[in-house]
Amino acid sequence: LYGFGRTLLVKGEYAEASARFQEALEAGAPPIVEFDLGEALFRQGAADAARPYLERVQQGAHEPFRLLMAHYLLYCMGAGEPPTPALLHDGLPYWRENARRFQHTPYGQTLALDVTAMQKLLEA
């Protein structure tokens, strides 16, 4: 379910990806899948629904790339401060690579915009 959700996310089918991530969590997937659910919900325009999932990611000790995107998306919602320079430095290479890898997909194109915006935060 998680892998199928990731495939749907990359294809830009965010509502369907959200449903698969939710099913994965209900089937016992680890809590970190909440990050993917939060991102998919945000990208489908359901920021209010995404917020609690992304906030839980912020509160845990997770990989820098997930922490960065959770902070960034919450910041975009007006629900948090911009990511710190250290977090941008540590997490941005992952998202830059994903934007490149998936550049021919709706998700990759959206990520490219996010990477550009995060890069500007780092340069500020």
C-alpha atoms as a PDB file:
ATOM      1  CA  LEU A   1       0.000   0.000   0.000  1.00  0.00           C
ATOM      2  CA  TYR A   2       2.818   2.389   0.852  1.00  0.00           C
ATOM      3  CA  GLY A   3       4.673   1.714  -2.417  1.00  0.00           C
ATOM      4  CA  PHE A   4       1.487   2.140  -4.410  1.00  0.00           C
ATOM      5  CA  GLY A   5       0.849   5.395  -2.563  1.00  0.00           C
ATOM      6  CA  ARG A   6       4.328   6.665  -3.470  1.00  0.00           C
ATOM      7  CA  THR A   7       3.744   5.771  -7.123  1.00  0.00           C
ATOM      8  CA  LEU A   8       0.459   7.670  -7.122  1.00  0.00           C
ATOM      9  CA  LEU A   9       2.103  10.640  -5.394  1.00  0.00           C
ATOM     10  CA  VAL A  10       4.810  10.862  -8.053  1.00  0.00           C
ATOM     11  CA  LYS A  11       2.157  10.688 -10.767  1.00  0.00           C
ATOM     12  CA  GLY A  12       0.411  13.679  -9.185  1.00  0.00           C
ATOM     13  CA  GLU A  13      -2.621  11.646  -8.137  1.00  0.00           C
ATOM     14  CA  TYR A  14      -2.603  13.107  -4.661  1.00  0.00           C
ATOM     15  CA  ALA A  15      -6.095  12.137  -3.465  1.00  0.00           C
ATOM     16  CA  GLU A  16      -5.521   8.528  -4.455  1.00  0.00           C
ATOM     17  CA  ALA A  17      -2.069   8.573  -2.853  1.00  0.00           C
ATOM     18  CA  SER A  18      -3.591   9.927   0.369  1.00  0.00           C
ATOM     19  CA  ALA A  19      -6.081   7.074   0.421  1.00  0.00           C
ATOM     20  CA  ARG A  20      -3.351   4.458  -0.006  1.00  0.00           C
ATOM     21  CA  PHE A  21      -1.183   6.023   2.712  1.00  0.00           C
ATOM     22  CA  GLN A  22      -4.169   6.055   5.055  1.00  0.00           C
ATOM     23  CA  GLU A  23      -4.830   2.393   4.278  1.00  0.00           C
ATOM     24  CA  ALA A  24      -1.160   1.586   4.881  1.00  0.00           C
ATOM     25  CA  LEU A  25      -1.300   3.247   8.296  1.00  0.00           C
ATOM     26  CA  GLU A  26      -4.502   1.394   9.156  1.00  0.00           C
ATOM     27  CA  ALA A  27      -2.796  -1.862   8.129  1.00  0.00           C
ATOM     28  CA  GLY A  28       0.084  -1.228  10.537  1.00  0.00           C
ATOM     29  CA  ALA A  29       2.618   0.793   8.532  1.00  0.00           C
ATOM     30  CA  PRO A  30       5.149   2.662  10.677  1.00  0.00           C
ATOM     31  CA  PRO A  31       4.151   6.143  11.855  1.00  0.00           C
ATOM     32  CA  ILE A  32       6.630   7.833   9.493  1.00  0.00           C
ATOM     33  CA  VAL A  33       4.122   7.124   6.690  1.00  0.00           C
ATOM     34  CA  GLU A  34       2.201  10.016   8.229  1.00  0.00           C
ATOM     35  CA  PHE A  35       4.752  12.274   6.537  1.00  0.00           C
ATOM     36  CA  ASP A  36       3.777  10.955   3.115  1.00  0.00           C
ATOM     37  CA  LEU A  37       0.093  11.249   3.989  1.00  0.00           C
ATOM     38  CA  GLY A  38       0.616  14.843   5.123  1.00  0.00           C
ATOM     39  CA  GLU A  39       2.510  15.728   1.968  1.00  0.00           C
ATOM     40  CA  ALA A  40      -0.115  14.124  -0.287  1.00  0.00           C
ATOM     41  CA  LEU A  41      -2.939  15.893   1.549  1.00  0.00           C
ATOM     42  CA  PHE A  42      -1.113  19.223   1.264  1.00  0.00           C
ATOM     43  CA  ARG A  43      -0.505  18.759  -2.445  1.00  0.00           C
ATOM     44  CA  GLN A  44      -4.155  17.921  -3.094  1.00  0.00           C
ATOM     45  CA  GLY A  45      -5.139  21.199  -1.439  1.00  0.00           C
ATOM     46  CA  ALA A  46      -6.222  19.794   1.923  1.00  0.00           C
ATOM     47  CA  ALA A  47      -3.831  21.810   4.090  1.00  0.00           C
ATOM     48  CA  ASP A  48      -6.035  21.630   7.191  1.00  0.00           C
ATOM     49  CA  ALA A  49      -6.079  17.841   6.980  1.00  0.00           C
ATOM     50  CA  ALA A  50      -2.314  17.721   6.305  1.00  0.00           C
ATOM     51  CA  ARG A  51      -1.321  19.923   9.203  1.00  0.00           C
ATOM     52  CA  PRO A  52      -1.551  17.432  12.117  1.00  0.00           C
ATOM     53  CA  TYR A  53       0.447  14.809  10.211  1.00  0.00           C
ATOM     54  CA  LEU A  54       3.195  17.276   9.322  1.00  0.00           C
ATOM     55  CA  GLU A  55       3.276  18.648  12.861  1.00  0.00           C
ATOM     56  CA  ARG A  56       3.834  15.137  14.235  1.00  0.00           C
ATOM     57  CA  VAL A  57       6.782  14.720  11.860  1.00  0.00           C
ATOM     58  CA  GLN A  58       8.248  17.962  13.216  1.00  0.00           C
ATOM     59  CA  GLN A  59       8.031  16.641  16.758  1.00  0.00           C
ATOM     60  CA  GLY A  60       9.908  13.406  16.064  1.00  0.00           C
ATOM     61  CA  ALA A  61      13.520  12.637  15.365  1.00  0.00           C
ATOM     62  CA  HIS A  62      13.337  11.905  11.663  1.00  0.00           C
ATOM     63  CA  GLU A  63      15.623  12.181   8.665  1.00  0.00           C
ATOM     64  CA  PRO A  64      16.561  15.762   7.770  1.00  0.00           C
ATOM     65  CA  PHE A  65      14.829  15.591   4.390  1.00  0.00           C
ATOM     66  CA  ARG A  66      11.463  14.709   5.955  1.00  0.00           C
ATOM     67  CA  LEU A  67      11.893  17.294   8.687  1.00  0.00           C
ATOM     68  CA  LEU A  68      12.745  19.918   6.090  1.00  0.00           C
ATOM     69  CA  MET A  69       9.698  19.264   3.937  1.00  0.00           C
ATOM     70  CA  ALA A  70       7.389  19.101   6.969  1.00  0.00           C
ATOM     71  CA  HIS A  71       8.725  22.463   8.185  1.00  0.00           C
ATOM     72  CA  TYR A  72       8.555  23.963   4.718  1.00  0.00           C
ATOM     73  CA  LEU A  73       4.980  22.852   4.026  1.00  0.00           C
ATOM     74  CA  LEU A  74       3.817  24.081   7.431  1.00  0.00           C
ATOM     75  CA  TYR A  75       5.588  27.377   6.718  1.00  0.00           C
ATOM     76  CA  CYS A  76       3.780  27.583   3.363  1.00  0.00           C
ATOM     77  CA  MET A  77       0.482  27.097   5.244  1.00  0.00           C
ATOM     78  CA  GLY A  78       1.362  29.932   7.605  1.00  0.00           C
ATOM     79  CA  ALA A  79       1.580  27.419  10.452  1.00  0.00           C
ATOM     80  CA  GLY A  80       5.257  27.685  11.295  1.00  0.00           C
ATOM     81  CA  GLU A  81       8.545  29.433  10.940  1.00  0.00           C
ATOM     82  CA  PRO A  82      10.732  28.968   7.877  1.00  0.00           C
ATOM     83  CA  PRO A  83      13.136  26.030   8.045  1.00  0.00           C
ATOM     84  CA  THR A  84      16.478  26.799   9.651  1.00  0.00           C
ATOM     85  CA  PRO A  85      19.573  27.171   7.475  1.00  0.00           C
ATOM     86  CA  ALA A  86      20.991  23.969   9.006  1.00  0.00           C
ATOM     87  CA  LEU A  87      17.866  22.010   8.135  1.00  0.00           C
ATOM     88  CA  LEU A  88      17.846  23.458   4.619  1.00  0.00           C
ATOM     89  CA  HIS A  89      21.492  22.548   4.197  1.00  0.00           C
ATOM     90  CA  ASP A  90      20.969  18.979   5.403  1.00  0.00           C
ATOM     91  CA  GLY A  91      17.665  18.217   3.681  1.00  0.00           C
ATOM     92  CA  LEU A  92      17.708  20.172   0.439  1.00  0.00           C
ATOM     93  CA  PRO A  93      20.026  17.826  -1.519  1.00  0.00           C
ATOM     94  CA  TYR A  94      17.466  15.014  -1.196  1.00  0.00           C
ATOM     95  CA  TRP A  95      14.628  17.143  -2.564  1.00  0.00           C
ATOM     96  CA  ARG A  96      16.827  18.595  -5.294  1.00  0.00           C
ATOM     97  CA  GLU A  97      17.624  15.057  -6.453  1.00  0.00           C
ATOM     98  CA  ASN A  98      13.969  13.983  -6.334  1.00  0.00           C
ATOM     99  CA  ALA A  99      12.942  17.029  -8.368  1.00  0.00           C
ATOM    100  CA  ARG A 100      15.528  16.019 -10.949  1.00  0.00           C
ATOM    101  CA  ARG A 101      14.597  12.324 -10.876  1.00  0.00           C
ATOM    102  CA  PHE A 102      10.888  12.999 -11.297  1.00  0.00           C
ATOM    103  CA  GLN A 103      11.158  16.099 -13.490  1.00  0.00           C
ATOM    104  CA  HIS A 104       8.800  14.706 -16.107  1.00  0.00           C
ATOM    105  CA  THR A 105       5.997  14.129 -13.614  1.00  0.00           C
ATOM    106  CA  PRO A 106       3.555  16.568 -12.012  1.00  0.00           C
ATOM    107  CA  TYR A 107       5.108  15.831  -8.636  1.00  0.00           C
ATOM    108  CA  GLY A 108       8.644  16.479  -9.873  1.00  0.00           C
ATOM    109  CA  GLN A 109       7.590  19.772 -11.392  1.00  0.00           C
ATOM    110  CA  THR A 110       5.991  20.823  -8.110  1.00  0.00           C
ATOM    111  CA  LEU A 111       9.081  19.726  -6.209  1.00  0.00           C
ATOM    112  CA  ALA A 112      11.246  21.828  -8.509  1.00  0.00           C
ATOM    113  CA  LEU A 113       9.237  24.894  -7.477  1.00  0.00           C
ATOM    114  CA  ASP A 114       9.584  23.933  -3.818  1.00  0.00           C
ATOM    115  CA  VAL A 115      13.335  23.426  -4.191  1.00  0.00           C
ATOM    116  CA  THR A 116      13.689  26.861  -5.788  1.00  0.00           C
ATOM    117  CA  ALA A 117      11.728  28.467  -2.957  1.00  0.00           C
ATOM    118  CA  MET A 118      13.737  26.604  -0.304  1.00  0.00           C
ATOM    119  CA  GLN A 119      16.989  27.587  -2.012  1.00  0.00           C
ATOM    120  CA  LYS A 120      15.918  31.230  -1.777  1.00  0.00           C
ATOM    121  CA  LEU A 121      15.303  30.761   1.955  1.00  0.00           C
ATOM    122  CA  LEU A 122      18.810  29.368   2.298  1.00  0.00           C
ATOM    123  CA  GLU A 123      20.287  32.318   0.422  1.00  0.00           C
ATOM    124  CA  ALA A 124      18.356  34.914   2.429  1.00  0.00           C
END
